Amino acid sequence: MSPAHRLIPFDLLVEAVCEAAGEDVSDVFTRSRRRDLVTARRAIVLLARRHTPLSFEEIARRLGRRTHSGVYEMFLAARMMHGPRWLTLLERSVELARVHADAARTTEEAA
C-alpha cells in the first residue's frame, strides 16, 4: 500500500481532526450542535470513510450514535462542503493523523 493510501486508526484520526480544528476530543462525542463541532464531526466521518475500513454503522458506534443514518447524512454534507478553511482542515487532519500513526508504529517497534 502506498504511503498516500495507508490506513489510519480511527482514534488517531479523531485526535488529529480535533487538534486541527482546535476542539477537545470529548466535545466531539457530545450531542452539541455548535457549528465548529458539527464541522469537526463531518470531517471525522469523511476522513474515516476514506482512510479506514470502517462502515457507516461502525463509525456511528464509535462516535456514540444510535444509528448509521445520521453519520451517512454527515458524510453527504461533508462531501458538499468546500472552501479554503474546510480543505485546510482536511489536509491538516490527515497530515497530523499520519504523524501520530507513524509515531505509534515507531514506539511499538522500539518496544
XYZ file of N, CA, C and O in Angstrom, residues 30-97:
272
model
N -20.232 14.584 22.102
C -21.460 15.106 22.702
C -22.527 15.270 21.624
O -22.271 15.061 20.442
N -23.705 15.690 22.030
C -24.810 15.930 21.085
C -24.860 17.397 20.662
O -25.805 17.815 19.996
N -23.866 18.188 21.038
C -23.863 19.617 20.742
C -23.982 19.876 19.241
O -23.403 19.170 18.426
N -24.729 20.930 18.920
C -24.890 21.324 17.517
C -24.069 22.561 17.172
O -24.341 23.204 16.153
N -23.126 22.891 18.029
C -22.252 24.032 17.725
C -21.627 23.822 16.356
O -21.159 22.733 16.032
N -21.626 24.861 15.554
C -21.161 24.762 14.170
C -19.759 24.179 14.061
O -19.514 23.322 13.214
N -18.846 24.614 14.909
C -17.475 24.116 14.818
C -17.383 22.632 15.165
O -16.588 21.897 14.572
N -18.229 22.160 16.084
C -18.242 20.735 16.419
C -18.887 19.910 15.302
O -18.432 18.808 14.993
N -19.925 20.449 14.700
C -20.562 19.766 13.573
C -19.559 19.636 12.428
O -19.445 18.578 11.799
N -18.813 20.692 12.174
C -17.799 20.659 11.120
C -16.729 19.619 11.431
O -16.323 18.855 10.547
N -16.283 19.558 12.675
C -15.279 18.560 13.060
C -15.821 17.146 12.893
O -15.128 16.261 12.376
N -17.080 16.924 13.302
C -17.679 15.587 13.138
C -17.786 15.205 11.670
O -17.522 14.066 11.292
N -18.171 16.159 10.839
C -18.264 15.876 9.397
C -16.899 15.499 8.839
O -16.795 14.579 8.023
N -15.866 16.207 9.277
C -14.511 15.891 8.817
C -14.109 14.489 9.274
O -13.524 13.722 8.494
N -14.438 14.149 10.500
C -14.106 12.814 11.018
C -14.781 11.734 10.177
O -14.145 10.755 9.775
N -16.057 11.915 9.900
C -16.800 10.912 9.133
C -16.232 10.783 7.720
O -15.988 9.669 7.238
N -16.005 11.906 7.069
C -15.479 11.868 5.700
C -14.110 11.192 5.658
O -13.864 10.302 4.833
N -13.235 11.592 6.557
C -11.885 11.021 6.570
C -11.890 9.560 7.023
O -11.082 8.762 6.544
N -12.796 9.211 7.931
C -12.888 7.811 8.360
C -13.292 6.916 7.193
O -12.774 5.808 7.048
N -14.202 7.384 6.363
C -14.599 6.589 5.197
C -13.454 6.474 4.188
O -13.323 5.470 3.513
N -12.638 7.500 4.093
C -11.532 7.488 3.125
C -10.294 6.755 3.632
O -9.553 6.191 2.840
N -10.042 6.801 4.932
C -8.769 6.318 5.461
C -8.873 5.160 6.452
O -7.881 4.796 7.076
N -10.083 4.628 6.625
C -10.253 3.440 7.473
C -11.161 2.463 6.725
O -11.889 2.875 5.817
N -11.161 1.215 7.137
C -12.069 0.250 6.509
C -13.453 0.223 7.170
O -14.249 -0.662 6.885
N -13.760 1.199 8.014
C -14.990 1.184 8.799
C -16.227 1.499 7.960
O -16.200 2.366 7.087
N -17.324 0.818 8.282
C -18.614 1.092 7.654
C -19.264 2.278 8.376
O -18.819 2.701 9.446
N -20.361 2.780 7.796
C -21.093 3.869 8.456
C -21.598 3.418 9.822
O -21.580 4.184 10.784
N -22.044 2.186 9.911
C -22.542 1.657 11.186
C -21.431 1.628 12.239
O -21.649 2.001 13.402
N -20.231 1.200 11.848
C -19.112 1.150 12.792
C -18.670 2.552 13.201
O -18.341 2.780 14.370
N -18.671 3.488 12.261
C -18.321 4.872 12.588
C -19.345 5.442 13.561
O -18.981 6.101 14.544
N -20.619 5.174 13.300
C -21.683 5.655 14.194
C -21.473 5.127 15.602
O -21.580 5.866 16.580
N -21.187 3.845 15.717
C -20.977 3.233 17.026
C -19.807 3.905 17.741
O -19.896 4.213 18.932
N -18.732 4.141 17.038
C -17.547 4.752 17.672
C -17.774 6.211 18.046
O -17.134 6.725 18.948
N -18.671 6.886 17.320
C -18.994 8.278 17.650
C -20.117 8.380 18.685
O -20.527 9.472 19.053
N -20.624 7.219 19.136
C -21.665 7.219 20.148
C -23.050 7.518 19.602
O -23.932 7.960 20.341
N -23.263 7.269 18.338
C -24.566 7.485 17.719
C -25.350 6.191 17.721
O -24.784 5.105 17.677
N -26.670 6.294 17.719
C -27.516 5.100 17.774
C -27.599 4.380 16.435
O -27.657 3.163 16.392
N -27.654 5.138 15.348
C -27.789 4.512 14.035
C -26.794 5.103 13.047
O -26.213 6.162 13.298
N -26.659 4.429 11.933
C -25.732 4.890 10.907
C -26.318 6.015 10.058
O -25.577 6.714 9.372
N -27.616 6.224 10.084
C -28.248 7.182 9.171
C -27.762 8.613 9.392
O -27.525 9.346 8.426
N -27.598 9.007 10.644
C -27.085 10.360 10.907
C -25.654 10.522 10.443
O -25.267 11.584 9.934
N -24.869 9.482 10.579
C -23.476 9.517 10.130
C -23.426 9.590 8.608
O -22.618 10.308 8.029
N -24.328 8.868 7.950
C -24.394 8.924 6.492
C -24.764 10.340 6.045
O -24.181 10.861 5.081
N -25.688 10.987 6.736
C -26.056 12.371 6.409
C -24.867 13.312 6.617
O -24.658 14.239 5.834
N -24.075 13.072 7.678
C -22.861 13.874 7.891
C -21.895 13.700 6.724
O -21.282 14.660 6.255
N -21.751 12.463 6.275
C -20.870 12.160 5.152
C -21.323 12.908 3.892
O -20.511 13.529 3.206
N -22.618 12.859 3.588
C -23.136 13.557 2.413
C -22.921 15.065 2.522
O -22.523 15.712 1.550
N -23.167 15.606 3.700
C -22.969 17.046 3.910
C -21.492 17.407 3.771
O -21.151 18.445 3.181
N -20.617 16.548 4.295
C -19.173 16.813 4.219
C -18.695 16.813 2.765
O -17.839 17.611 2.386
N -19.256 15.930 1.959
C -18.855 15.872 0.546
C -19.256 17.133 -0.203
O -18.636 17.476 -1.210
N -20.284 17.825 0.275
C -20.756 19.043 -0.383
C -20.019 20.297 0.098
O -20.132 21.343 -0.516
N -19.284 20.163 1.191
C -18.584 21.328 1.743
C -17.369 21.658 0.883
O -16.777 20.779 0.255
N -17.022 22.922 0.866
C -15.857 23.368 0.113
C -15.345 24.668 0.733
O -15.897 25.158 1.697
N -14.288 25.170 0.193
C -13.707 26.402 0.708
C -12.342 26.141 1.306
O -12.027 25.013 1.701
N -11.535 27.179 1.372
C -10.158 27.006 1.841
C -10.044 26.536 3.288
O -9.169 25.731 3.602
N -10.911 27.000 4.181
C -10.827 26.567 5.585
C -11.148 25.087 5.716
O -10.511 24.362 6.480
N -12.153 24.610 4.976
C -12.539 23.202 5.013
C -11.412 22.339 4.464
O -11.033 21.339 5.066
N -10.881 22.717 3.320
C -9.805 21.930 2.712
C -8.559 21.913 3.586
O -7.899 20.886 3.714
N -8.262 23.040 4.206
C -7.113 23.104 5.114
C -7.332 22.190 6.312
O -6.416 21.485 6.739
N -8.550 22.182 6.855
C -8.864 21.296 7.983
C -8.644 19.835 7.588
O -8.019 19.077 8.321
N -9.140 19.440 6.422
C -8.983 18.057 5.979
C -7.513 17.693 5.775
O -7.037 16.662 6.249
N -6.787 18.552 5.064
C -5.372 18.276 4.791
C -4.557 18.220 6.070
O -3.736 17.321 6.258
N -4.773 19.176 6.959
C -4.028 19.230 8.216
C -4.367 18.012 9.091
O -3.489 17.430 9.728
N -5.626 17.607 9.090
C -6.045 16.450 9.885
C -5.370 15.177 9.412
O -4.861 14.387 10.227
N -5.332 14.953 8.110
C -4.688 13.752 7.570
C -3.195 13.783 7.867
O -2.607 12.775 8.268
N -2.596 14.949 7.706
C -1.159 15.090 7.986
C -0.862 14.760 9.451
O 0.050 13.985 9.754
N -1.637 15.320 10.364
C -1.437 15.058 11.795
C -1.697 13.592 12.135
O -0.955 12.993 12.914
N -2.738 13.006 11.548
C -3.052 11.603 11.820
C -1.916 10.693 11.367
O -1.566 9.739 12.058
